[in-house]
Amino acid sequence: MAEHEEETEEVTEIVFTDEDGQEYHYYQEMVLPVNGDEFALLVPLPEEGHAHGCDCGCEDDEACFAKIVRDEKGETIYAVPTDEEFDAVQKAYDAIFEEDEED
């Protein structure tokens, strides 16, 4: 999937385009440092003109983790984490909320 970023006032929009040209819009909710790498929690943005809870299916995409890497130009690329990286990120993410529950 190809991706690019568009800066808005408060949200960085990340757009992934699949091989069929379908675009998927996400925003970066948080960044998790894990084992020397950074991973973004990407949350779907509702489609333009749709309200939250509109029942049209536009919110069916799920949040996902993506590995943040830099290309040779220093630009951010969001990559699919390996299974091992995903497991480590999921543990780190879960630990954040376990700490919150203990407080």
PDB file of C-alpha atoms in Angstrom:
ATOM      1  CA  MET A   1       0.000   0.000   0.000  1.00  0.00           C
ATOM      2  CA  ALA A   2       1.197   3.497  -0.745  1.00  0.00           C
ATOM      3  CA  GLU A   3       0.817   6.165   1.863  1.00  0.00           C
ATOM      4  CA  HIS A   4       1.200   9.886   2.335  1.00  0.00           C
ATOM      5  CA  GLU A   5       0.574  12.394   5.069  1.00  0.00           C
ATOM      6  CA  GLU A   6      -1.517  15.546   5.005  1.00  0.00           C
ATOM      7  CA  GLU A   7      -1.115  17.999   7.863  1.00  0.00           C
ATOM      8  CA  THR A   8      -4.325  19.490   9.230  1.00  0.00           C
ATOM      9  CA  GLU A   9      -4.820  21.763  12.213  1.00  0.00           C
ATOM     10  CA  GLU A  10      -4.642  19.104  14.908  1.00  0.00           C
ATOM     11  CA  VAL A  11      -4.548  15.757  13.117  1.00  0.00           C
ATOM     12  CA  THR A  12      -2.013  14.230  10.775  1.00  0.00           C
ATOM     13  CA  GLU A  13      -3.997  12.326   8.180  1.00  0.00           C
ATOM     14  CA  ILE A  14      -2.336   9.209   6.804  1.00  0.00           C
ATOM     15  CA  VAL A  15      -3.735   7.912   3.538  1.00  0.00           C
ATOM     16  CA  PHE A  16      -3.076   4.357   2.372  1.00  0.00           C
ATOM     17  CA  THR A  17      -3.923   3.403  -1.189  1.00  0.00           C
ATOM     18  CA  ASP A  18      -4.365  -0.256  -2.068  1.00  0.00           C
ATOM     19  CA  GLU A  19      -3.548  -1.880  -5.402  1.00  0.00           C
ATOM     20  CA  ASP A  20      -7.102  -1.149  -6.626  1.00  0.00           C
ATOM     21  CA  GLY A  21      -6.773   2.583  -5.916  1.00  0.00           C
ATOM     22  CA  GLN A  22      -9.061   2.492  -2.854  1.00  0.00           C
ATOM     23  CA  GLU A  23      -7.947   5.030  -0.251  1.00  0.00           C
ATOM     24  CA  TYR A  24      -8.067   4.432   3.492  1.00  0.00           C
ATOM     25  CA  HIS A  25      -7.750   7.431   5.815  1.00  0.00           C
ATOM     26  CA  TYR A  26      -6.262   7.196   9.298  1.00  0.00           C
ATOM     27  CA  TYR A  27      -4.877   9.503  11.953  1.00  0.00           C
ATOM     28  CA  GLN A  28      -2.002   8.789  14.303  1.00  0.00           C
ATOM     29  CA  GLU A  29      -3.435   8.415  17.804  1.00  0.00           C
ATOM     30  CA  MET A  30      -0.166   7.685  19.601  1.00  0.00           C
ATOM     31  CA  VAL A  31       3.420   6.524  19.113  1.00  0.00           C
ATOM     32  CA  LEU A  32       4.820   3.623  21.115  1.00  0.00           C
ATOM     33  CA  PRO A  33       8.581   3.111  21.413  1.00  0.00           C
ATOM     34  CA  VAL A  34       9.336  -0.626  21.504  1.00  0.00           C
ATOM     35  CA  ASN A  35      12.765  -2.279  21.356  1.00  0.00           C
ATOM     36  CA  GLY A  36      14.397   0.779  19.780  1.00  0.00           C
ATOM     37  CA  ASP A  37      11.727   1.235  17.097  1.00  0.00           C
ATOM     38  CA  GLU A  38       8.625   3.407  16.974  1.00  0.00           C
ATOM     39  CA  PHE A  39       5.136   2.153  16.201  1.00  0.00           C
ATOM     40  CA  ALA A  40       2.049   4.249  15.500  1.00  0.00           C
ATOM     41  CA  LEU A  41      -1.477   3.426  16.538  1.00  0.00           C
ATOM     42  CA  LEU A  42      -3.486   4.411  13.456  1.00  0.00           C
ATOM     43  CA  VAL A  43      -7.201   5.039  13.886  1.00  0.00           C
ATOM     44  CA  PRO A  44      -9.605   5.287  10.914  1.00  0.00           C
ATOM     45  CA  LEU A  45     -11.030   8.676  10.050  1.00  0.00           C
ATOM     46  CA  PRO A  46     -14.722   8.732   9.135  1.00  0.00           C
ATOM     47  CA  GLU A  47     -15.341   9.349   5.463  1.00  0.00           C
ATOM     48  CA  GLU A  48     -15.985  12.955   4.479  1.00  0.00           C
ATOM     49  CA  GLY A  49     -19.629  13.901   4.779  1.00  0.00           C
ATOM     50  CA  HIS A  50     -20.384  11.085   7.211  1.00  0.00           C
ATOM     51  CA  ALA A  51     -21.206  11.500  10.854  1.00  0.00           C
ATOM     52  CA  HIS A  52     -20.044   9.241  13.651  1.00  0.00           C
ATOM     53  CA  GLY A  53     -22.537   6.412  13.950  1.00  0.00           C
ATOM     54  CA  CYS A  54     -24.115   6.927  10.523  1.00  0.00           C
ATOM     55  CA  ASP A  55     -24.485   3.123  10.014  1.00  0.00           C
ATOM     56  CA  CYS A  56     -23.290   3.235   6.395  1.00  0.00           C
ATOM     57  CA  GLY A  57     -20.269   1.031   7.115  1.00  0.00           C
ATOM     58  CA  CYS A  58     -17.700   3.812   6.759  1.00  0.00           C
ATOM     59  CA  GLU A  59     -16.360   3.091  10.235  1.00  0.00           C
ATOM     60  CA  ASP A  60     -15.788  -0.624   9.645  1.00  0.00           C
ATOM     61  CA  ASP A  61     -12.024  -0.205   9.323  1.00  0.00           C
ATOM     62  CA  GLU A  62     -10.233  -1.065  12.527  1.00  0.00           C
ATOM     63  CA  ALA A  63      -7.356   0.672  14.238  1.00  0.00           C
ATOM     64  CA  CYS A  64      -3.972  -0.842  13.506  1.00  0.00           C
ATOM     65  CA  PHE A  65      -0.324  -0.626  14.474  1.00  0.00           C
ATOM     66  CA  ALA A  66       2.262   0.443  11.905  1.00  0.00           C
ATOM     67  CA  LYS A  67       6.033   0.552  12.219  1.00  0.00           C
ATOM     68  CA  ILE A  68       7.432   4.028  11.636  1.00  0.00           C
ATOM     69  CA  VAL A  69      10.495   3.951   9.409  1.00  0.00           C
ATOM     70  CA  ARG A  70      12.391   6.698   7.581  1.00  0.00           C
ATOM     71  CA  ASP A  71      13.365   6.424   3.928  1.00  0.00           C
ATOM     72  CA  GLU A  72      16.657   7.670   2.483  1.00  0.00           C
ATOM     73  CA  LYS A  73      15.163  11.188   2.227  1.00  0.00           C
ATOM     74  CA  GLY A  74      14.175  11.119   5.906  1.00  0.00           C
ATOM     75  CA  GLU A  75      10.458  10.944   5.123  1.00  0.00           C
ATOM     76  CA  THR A  76       8.145   8.868   7.297  1.00  0.00           C
ATOM     77  CA  ILE A  77       6.901   5.566   5.962  1.00  0.00           C
ATOM     78  CA  TYR A  78       4.354   3.410   7.783  1.00  0.00           C
ATOM     79  CA  ALA A  79       5.192  -0.285   7.386  1.00  0.00           C
ATOM     80  CA  VAL A  80       3.429  -3.458   8.425  1.00  0.00           C
ATOM     81  CA  PRO A  81       5.131  -4.830  11.555  1.00  0.00           C
ATOM     82  CA  THR A  82       6.360  -8.414  11.669  1.00  0.00           C
ATOM     83  CA  ASP A  83       4.399 -10.842  13.830  1.00  0.00           C
ATOM     84  CA  GLU A  84       7.058 -10.559  16.554  1.00  0.00           C
ATOM     85  CA  GLU A  85       6.992  -6.744  16.411  1.00  0.00           C
ATOM     86  CA  PHE A  86       3.193  -6.741  16.529  1.00  0.00           C
ATOM     87  CA  ASP A  87       3.178  -8.968  19.623  1.00  0.00           C
ATOM     88  CA  ALA A  88       5.699  -6.681  21.364  1.00  0.00           C
ATOM     89  CA  VAL A  89       3.734  -3.543  20.486  1.00  0.00           C
ATOM     90  CA  GLN A  90       0.470  -5.117  21.625  1.00  0.00           C
ATOM     91  CA  LYS A  91       2.073  -5.966  24.984  1.00  0.00           C
ATOM     92  CA  ALA A  92       3.386  -2.402  25.356  1.00  0.00           C
ATOM     93  CA  TYR A  93      -0.027  -0.977  24.463  1.00  0.00           C
ATOM     94  CA  ASP A  94      -1.824  -3.276  26.902  1.00  0.00           C
ATOM     95  CA  ALA A  95       0.672  -2.358  29.651  1.00  0.00           C
ATOM     96  CA  ILE A  96      -0.246   1.330  29.279  1.00  0.00           C
ATOM     97  CA  PHE A  97      -3.870   0.601  30.081  1.00  0.00           C
ATOM     98  CA  GLU A  98      -3.036  -1.833  32.855  1.00  0.00           C
ATOM     99  CA  GLU A  99      -1.045   0.956  34.533  1.00  0.00           C
ATOM    100  CA  ASP A 100      -3.993   3.347  34.111  1.00  0.00           C
ATOM    101  CA  GLU A 101      -6.357   0.852  35.727  1.00  0.00           C
ATOM    102  CA  GLU A 102      -4.035   0.472  38.720  1.00  0.00           C
ATOM    103  CA  ASP A 103      -3.965   4.249  39.357  1.00  0.00           C
TER     104      ASP A 103
END
